XYZ file of C-alpha atoms in Angstrom:
489
model
C 0.019 0.013 -0.061
C 2.844 2.342 0.889
C 4.517 2.031 -2.779
C 0.955 2.714 -4.284
C 0.288 5.912 -2.558
C 3.871 7.171 -3.770
C 2.945 6.640 -7.091
C 2.457 9.876 -9.124
C -1.195 10.855 -10.073
C 0.031 11.957 -13.501
C 3.118 10.041 -14.392
C 5.353 11.039 -17.529
C 4.968 8.942 -20.472
C 7.322 8.395 -23.332
C 4.798 10.251 -25.598
C 6.099 14.014 -26.089
C 2.533 15.137 -27.105
C 0.849 13.686 -24.006
C 3.308 15.205 -21.581
C 3.213 18.380 -23.366
C -0.500 18.772 -23.595
C -0.816 18.209 -19.999
C 1.907 20.646 -18.907
C 0.525 23.181 -21.335
C -2.908 23.076 -19.670
C -1.537 22.970 -15.980
C 0.737 25.671 -16.474
C -1.467 27.823 -18.399
C 0.725 28.548 -21.366
C -1.794 30.295 -23.518
C -3.306 32.221 -20.797
C 0.041 33.766 -19.229
C 2.431 35.577 -21.419
C 5.313 34.800 -19.110
C 4.973 30.992 -19.243
C 6.866 29.882 -22.470
C 6.806 26.527 -24.213
C 9.414 26.236 -26.667
C 9.416 23.349 -29.301
C 12.665 21.737 -30.163
C 14.444 19.411 -32.560
C 17.826 18.019 -31.712
C 19.627 14.896 -32.656
C 16.464 13.565 -34.755
C 14.139 13.798 -31.521
C 11.325 16.121 -30.766
C 11.522 18.088 -27.466
C 9.723 20.533 -25.625
C 10.929 23.221 -23.109
C 8.814 24.836 -20.460
C 9.997 27.743 -18.406
C 9.064 31.140 -16.808
C 10.396 34.275 -18.625
C 12.218 36.470 -16.183
C 13.269 33.618 -13.679
C 15.690 31.933 -16.334
C 19.278 32.653 -17.205
C 18.974 33.087 -20.976
C 22.941 32.747 -21.452
C 22.828 29.385 -19.790
C 19.722 27.939 -21.954
C 21.461 29.242 -25.215
C 24.526 27.387 -24.209
C 22.593 24.172 -23.543
C 20.715 24.598 -27.177
C 23.921 25.447 -28.731
C 25.741 22.186 -27.287
C 22.770 19.987 -28.277
C 22.630 21.480 -31.732
C 26.253 20.339 -32.274
C 25.503 16.658 -31.522
C 24.910 13.907 -34.160
C 21.885 11.817 -34.203
C 23.793 8.713 -33.765
C 25.145 9.661 -30.147
C 21.740 9.287 -28.681
C 20.753 6.100 -30.003
C 21.691 4.141 -26.876
C 21.175 5.300 -23.381
C 19.582 8.363 -24.480
C 18.601 9.905 -21.033
C 22.053 9.003 -19.183
C 24.053 10.412 -21.983
C 22.111 13.578 -21.953
C 22.232 13.966 -18.278
C 26.076 12.861 -17.903
C 27.475 14.245 -21.190
C 25.133 16.692 -23.135
C 23.688 18.820 -20.797
C 26.599 20.232 -18.970
C 25.151 22.078 -16.026
C 25.502 21.541 -12.254
C 21.884 21.354 -10.898
C 20.104 18.799 -13.126
C 17.717 16.171 -12.050
C 14.761 13.907 -13.456
C 11.428 13.141 -12.353
C 8.455 10.964 -13.745
C 5.852 12.937 -11.918
C 4.196 15.890 -14.145
C 2.701 17.307 -11.021
C 6.315 17.955 -9.752
C 7.154 19.247 -13.064
C 4.422 22.027 -12.803
C 5.486 23.036 -9.330
C 9.357 23.024 -10.133
C 8.849 25.185 -13.654
C 6.788 27.646 -11.456
C 9.455 28.116 -9.001
C 11.955 28.877 -11.682
C 13.804 25.829 -13.054
C 13.390 24.799 -16.781
C 11.706 21.474 -17.732
C 13.103 19.464 -20.936
C 10.595 16.936 -21.954
C 12.000 14.492 -24.908
C 9.836 12.095 -27.125
C 10.547 8.510 -26.121
C 11.650 9.145 -22.775
C 9.367 8.716 -19.686
C 11.435 11.098 -17.457
C 11.400 14.968 -17.487
C 14.701 16.540 -17.279
C 14.760 19.637 -14.784
C 17.527 22.110 -15.387
C 18.082 24.679 -12.207
C 19.112 27.588 -14.451
C 16.922 30.140 -12.602
C 17.739 33.553 -11.547
C 15.850 36.126 -9.203
C 15.635 39.652 -9.232
C 17.473 40.553 -6.144
C 18.913 43.628 -4.452
C 22.471 44.138 -3.051
C 23.100 42.857 0.538
C 22.917 46.313 2.063
C 23.072 46.977 5.809
C 19.752 46.716 7.412
C 18.131 49.933 8.461
C 16.839 48.667 11.837
C 20.201 46.970 12.952
C 22.661 49.530 12.096
C 25.970 49.661 13.735
C 28.863 52.092 13.813
C 31.676 49.517 13.316
C 30.889 46.177 11.709
C 29.792 44.422 8.418
C 27.660 46.060 6.319
C 25.859 43.249 4.365
C 22.445 42.005 5.450
C 19.878 39.436 4.264
C 17.900 40.028 0.944
C 14.950 38.461 -0.316
C 16.241 35.501 -2.272
C 16.949 32.667 -0.050
C 19.806 31.276 -1.735
C 21.722 34.462 -1.235
C 20.868 34.282 2.414
C 22.079 30.741 2.967
C 25.420 31.830 1.225
C 25.769 34.969 3.530
C 25.283 32.292 6.463
C 27.650 29.808 5.057
C 30.309 32.554 4.801
C 30.308 32.940 8.434
C 29.595 29.663 9.712
C 31.978 26.950 7.906
C 31.509 24.239 10.252
C 31.149 20.907 8.543
C 28.001 20.154 10.508
C 25.979 23.284 9.435
C 22.649 21.892 7.960
C 20.351 23.626 5.701
C 17.291 21.618 5.421
C 14.755 22.562 2.611
C 10.944 22.516 2.983
C 7.942 23.896 1.073
C 4.883 25.624 2.492
C 1.718 26.577 1.043
C -0.677 24.642 -1.182
C -0.537 27.319 -3.758
C 2.539 29.468 -3.043
C 4.870 26.689 -2.570
C 7.164 28.926 -0.527
C 10.721 27.785 -0.260
C 11.701 27.487 3.516
C 15.154 26.695 4.858
C 15.818 25.488 8.528
C 19.497 26.283 9.290
C 21.278 24.731 12.397
C 24.722 23.192 13.467
C 24.060 19.694 13.890
C 26.899 19.215 16.416
C 25.405 21.656 18.541
C 21.655 22.069 18.358
C 19.353 20.134 20.304
C 18.075 17.225 18.238
C 14.395 17.323 19.827
C 14.322 21.080 19.329
C 15.100 20.555 15.549
C 12.767 18.071 15.196
C 9.971 20.253 16.904
C 10.599 23.043 14.750
C 10.695 21.154 11.466
C 7.478 19.218 12.698
C 5.839 22.562 13.449
C 6.483 23.965 9.949
C 5.312 20.801 8.117
C 1.846 20.987 9.689
C 1.276 24.682 8.468
C -1.917 24.021 6.079
C -2.639 27.129 4.098
C -2.737 28.523 0.633
C 0.300 30.688 0.815
C 2.306 32.834 2.862
C 1.343 36.419 2.299
C 3.453 37.920 4.812
C 6.535 35.505 4.642
C 8.309 35.071 7.855
C 5.579 36.628 9.865
C 3.055 34.291 8.773
C 5.291 31.328 9.769
C 6.016 32.781 13.158
C 2.079 33.124 13.861
C 1.685 29.394 12.999
C 4.709 27.966 14.949
C 4.359 30.039 18.055
C 0.894 28.999 18.927
C 0.092 32.400 20.614
C -2.079 34.185 18.279
C -3.048 37.183 20.455
C 0.001 37.593 22.660
C 1.962 40.712 21.618
C 5.370 39.267 22.937
C 7.464 37.729 20.217
C 8.556 34.175 20.903
C 11.133 34.368 17.727
C 13.687 37.076 17.138
C 14.012 38.565 13.701
C 17.210 39.658 12.282
C 18.507 40.726 8.905
C 22.230 40.659 10.080
C 24.106 37.436 8.936
C 26.572 37.931 11.994
C 23.922 38.004 14.455
C 22.408 34.889 13.070
C 25.783 33.246 13.163
C 26.282 34.039 16.940
C 23.065 32.363 17.576
C 23.767 29.280 15.527
C 27.124 28.815 17.515
C 25.000 29.147 20.702
C 22.396 26.174 19.718
C 19.736 28.229 18.271
C 17.817 27.248 14.945
C 17.379 29.798 11.945
C 14.332 29.565 9.902
C 14.765 31.446 6.414
C 11.764 32.196 4.257
C 12.309 32.982 0.349
C 10.983 36.537 -0.388
C 11.814 37.912 2.985
C 15.046 39.581 4.164
C 14.316 38.790 7.729
C 15.189 35.322 9.389
C 13.701 33.826 12.498
C 15.786 32.850 15.486
C 14.271 30.224 17.856
C 14.070 29.788 20.657
C 14.365 33.151 22.363
C 13.807 34.566 25.556
C 12.657 38.158 26.723
C 16.439 39.177 26.883
C 17.307 38.195 23.414
C 15.322 41.053 22.434
C 17.196 43.489 24.356
C 20.515 42.765 23.092
C 22.201 44.393 19.770
C 25.415 43.852 17.846
C 26.679 47.235 18.773
C 27.354 46.081 22.371
C 29.964 43.415 20.892
C 31.402 45.841 18.336
C 32.952 47.946 21.234
C 35.082 47.089 24.166
C 33.499 45.123 27.051
C 33.359 48.191 29.348
C 31.824 50.243 26.691
C 29.495 47.350 25.667
C 28.333 47.100 29.234
C 27.586 50.791 29.350
C 25.548 50.640 26.193
C 23.509 47.695 27.592
C 22.953 49.325 30.978
C 21.711 52.557 29.239
C 19.470 50.255 26.898
C 17.872 48.680 30.045
C 17.384 52.075 31.696
C 15.465 53.356 28.397
C 13.362 50.055 28.263
C 12.347 50.033 31.812
C 11.509 53.819 31.441
C 9.336 53.211 28.416
C 7.292 50.633 30.472
C 7.123 52.252 34.018
C 7.891 55.905 33.983
C 4.528 57.109 32.641
C 2.510 54.976 35.113
C 4.687 55.929 37.984
C 4.571 59.682 37.242
C 1.029 59.620 37.001
C 0.439 57.657 39.974
C 2.572 60.382 41.902
C 0.822 63.139 40.223
C -2.775 61.685 41.331
C -1.443 60.861 44.739
C 1.237 63.292 45.933
C 0.846 62.110 49.515
C 3.076 59.053 48.142
C 5.942 61.312 47.725
C 8.461 62.420 50.381
C 8.949 66.067 50.795
C 12.299 66.296 48.820
C 10.138 65.095 45.661
C 7.021 67.124 45.926
C 8.148 69.059 42.809
C 6.841 65.886 40.883
C 3.556 66.608 39.376
C 2.167 68.972 36.870
C 1.630 72.477 38.084
C -1.243 72.986 35.736
C -3.522 69.896 35.166
C -4.680 71.387 31.934
C -8.133 71.274 30.318
C -8.148 67.387 29.856
C -7.811 64.849 32.599
C -4.326 63.496 32.770
C -4.939 59.920 31.840
C -6.882 61.211 28.728
C -3.824 63.231 27.891
C -1.791 60.369 28.115
C -3.785 58.217 25.767
C -4.208 61.131 23.235
C -0.495 61.620 22.788
C 0.288 57.955 22.679
C -2.322 57.659 19.991
C -0.588 60.918 18.277
C 2.790 59.536 18.624
C 1.822 55.992 16.866
C 0.007 58.130 14.033
C 3.127 60.075 13.503
C 5.204 56.806 13.319
C 2.800 55.310 10.750
C 2.825 58.641 8.949
C 6.631 58.789 9.033
C 6.869 55.248 7.354
C 4.482 56.170 4.397
C 6.025 59.653 4.046
C 8.446 60.058 1.061
C 11.950 60.932 2.186
C 11.679 64.396 0.634
C 8.674 65.335 2.782
C 10.167 63.624 5.871
C 11.553 67.362 7.416
C 8.316 68.730 6.817
C 6.442 66.070 8.784
C 8.942 66.684 11.697
C 8.222 70.343 11.635
C 4.482 69.838 11.676
C 4.606 67.293 14.348
C 6.847 69.526 16.616
C 4.590 72.561 16.282
C 1.314 70.705 16.814
C 2.411 68.391 19.470
C 5.039 70.414 21.262
C 4.259 74.072 20.995
C 0.675 74.543 19.799
C -1.098 71.782 21.959
C 0.594 73.284 25.022
C -0.483 76.699 24.318
C -3.972 75.999 23.782
C -4.140 73.883 27.016
C -4.766 70.498 25.351
C -1.377 69.061 26.950
C 0.826 70.032 29.859
C 4.385 70.432 29.550
C 5.170 67.540 31.927
C 3.057 64.965 30.089
C 5.078 65.745 26.884
C 8.167 65.539 28.764
C 7.784 62.021 30.309
C 6.017 60.618 27.204
C 9.161 61.977 25.008
C 11.377 59.959 27.374
C 9.242 56.880 27.236
C 9.016 57.097 23.421
C 12.841 57.269 23.341
C 13.190 54.118 25.496
C 10.740 52.374 22.984
C 12.841 53.483 20.056
C 16.209 52.375 21.715
C 14.526 48.866 22.038
C 16.502 46.650 19.494
C 13.545 44.568 18.689
C 10.672 46.299 16.818
C 8.179 43.687 17.749
C 9.277 43.885 21.613
C 8.943 47.744 21.588
C 5.435 47.587 20.308
C 4.499 44.766 22.793
C 6.033 46.924 25.713
C 3.987 49.743 24.482
C 0.879 47.781 24.811
C 2.043 46.693 28.293
C 2.534 50.413 29.432
C -0.907 51.318 28.231
C -2.359 48.338 30.201
C -0.321 49.503 33.257
C -1.316 53.020 32.821
C -5.123 52.044 32.528
C -4.844 50.008 35.713
C -3.145 52.627 37.605
C -6.012 55.349 36.804
C -8.886 53.136 37.763
C -7.217 51.290 40.970
C -4.429 53.632 42.133
C -1.508 52.117 43.882
C -3.222 48.639 43.867
C -3.690 48.818 40.122
C -0.028 49.888 39.810
C 1.504 47.130 41.731
C -1.126 44.520 40.627
C -0.703 45.304 36.963
C 2.998 44.842 36.970
C 2.711 41.819 38.900
C 0.262 40.310 36.387
C 2.699 41.415 33.733
C 5.801 39.637 35.194
C 3.533 36.410 35.817
C 2.180 36.744 32.035
C 6.011 36.534 30.811
C 6.928 33.896 33.345
C 4.266 31.509 32.147
C 5.246 32.090 28.519
C 7.580 29.583 26.706
C 9.370 29.439 23.383
C 9.494 25.890 22.166
C 9.720 24.774 25.810
C 12.300 27.354 26.748
C 11.010 29.782 29.729
C 10.508 33.194 28.405
C 12.149 35.011 31.285
C 14.989 32.628 31.749
C 17.424 32.993 33.560
C 15.314 35.414 35.594
C 12.593 32.668 36.052
C 13.787 30.162 36.556
C 16.843 31.564 38.117
C 20.250 30.944 36.950
C 23.074 33.281 38.472
C 25.630 32.453 35.651
C 23.325 33.066 32.936
C 21.754 36.066 34.596
C 24.814 37.726 35.063
C 25.735 37.395 31.355
C 22.180 38.963 30.618
C 22.993 41.865 32.827
C 26.403 42.534 31.765
C 28.324 42.304 28.596
C 31.102 39.876 29.408
C 34.427 39.677 27.421
C 34.041 37.076 24.696
C 36.941 35.067 25.854
C 35.353 34.459 29.328
C 32.310 33.385 27.631
C 32.963 29.542 27.624
C 29.725 27.846 27.940
C 26.767 27.804 25.689
C 23.391 28.565 27.293
C 22.243 25.391 29.316
C 18.448 25.804 28.455
C 19.057 25.186 24.910
C 20.353 21.704 25.878
C 23.278 22.082 23.404
C 25.007 18.672 22.379
C 28.369 20.526 22.813
C 28.087 22.521 25.808
C 31.704 24.150 25.591
C 32.754 26.822 23.135
């Protein structure tokens, strides 16, 4: 029974007209201008070539046709297929198949199909090329010193950029396809001698279970399927467009997921603290990197807790000691403080979205309008108070200093939740909402890795590495929570 189910539904026959007719209908040759069928005749045999215009290297196909045209009819009378593959089609990536449905999927992905009369197999020639931009430095993960290359939208380029940095003989690039219609190429990348075998199987199993027509949002769609937490704003995978960042995580025992068409790769598993790290910390001396990391932590905590704390003191000034009585607005303005906070939060998000959609030539004008409306005019008309704008500006700076864009958005939602709870329940709301936030994160897991590790559960050695940027020669152990097969670096 097992062998019967493996038989193709539409097998390749030795009749060229039957094969070509099926492929012509399935590919929609007459309906799509870019799907091309070329009728050929070489060495006394009729042939047909199917390809997608724009995805094929013309010079390679021209070379193959030129080579076949020089051959004599007598050369292919015996062992035709074997001679074609080994002698007369001089190209690296060549394979055969007896399944016409596989031929259709392969041609739509870019390779060329060569159908030959009298042969019950189709030759697939991977002479494709994709439109691609250069590997430029990512906008989100810029560094002062360091490499300037970044991942691009072509998966083969991304695997090459990774191989360039990880020349380990056990580096594995395992290929999968996802999407019944899109047939999107996915690569699961890991170092076999380091990565936990169970985690590798869990990731591949989670990807293989994805059942959908396509991946319109690329790697983001993959994350939503494999994370299992659809309404949780906190990311359980880390995105990166830097090959050096991906290489560092591979050496620690993480798994990288690459999706064709996306310049970002997924790093899994990750914890809360992975989203707080940046390559800039490791491009400086350990002391300077430690300073940068501590400043970044201060900014992140300020973005989370500064606004709710200031609001609590402004509404309940009796909580302040005499030396800090100056904290709080001198004039509450015409709107309640909590409404001012929510309005300006929405205003900043609107500005952020406007900046994304604004052409570069108009960005300066947008900044001037924002400064005038939110800064000067809004205060003069009494819509906002100066203190509200000051503290929200500090919180916004902390948000933008968060290395992970997804983490910064999640922290913003957490800040609004803590702010709303504080405005409704006062001190109890402030303390209770922060407690709920910590418990919420402590219950999270990324592929069975606790999200707050090494804080919960606590590990002194690992937590020290999280807080302080230790010198690289002193980091001799890989994270124990990843269960690496080789724990020593």
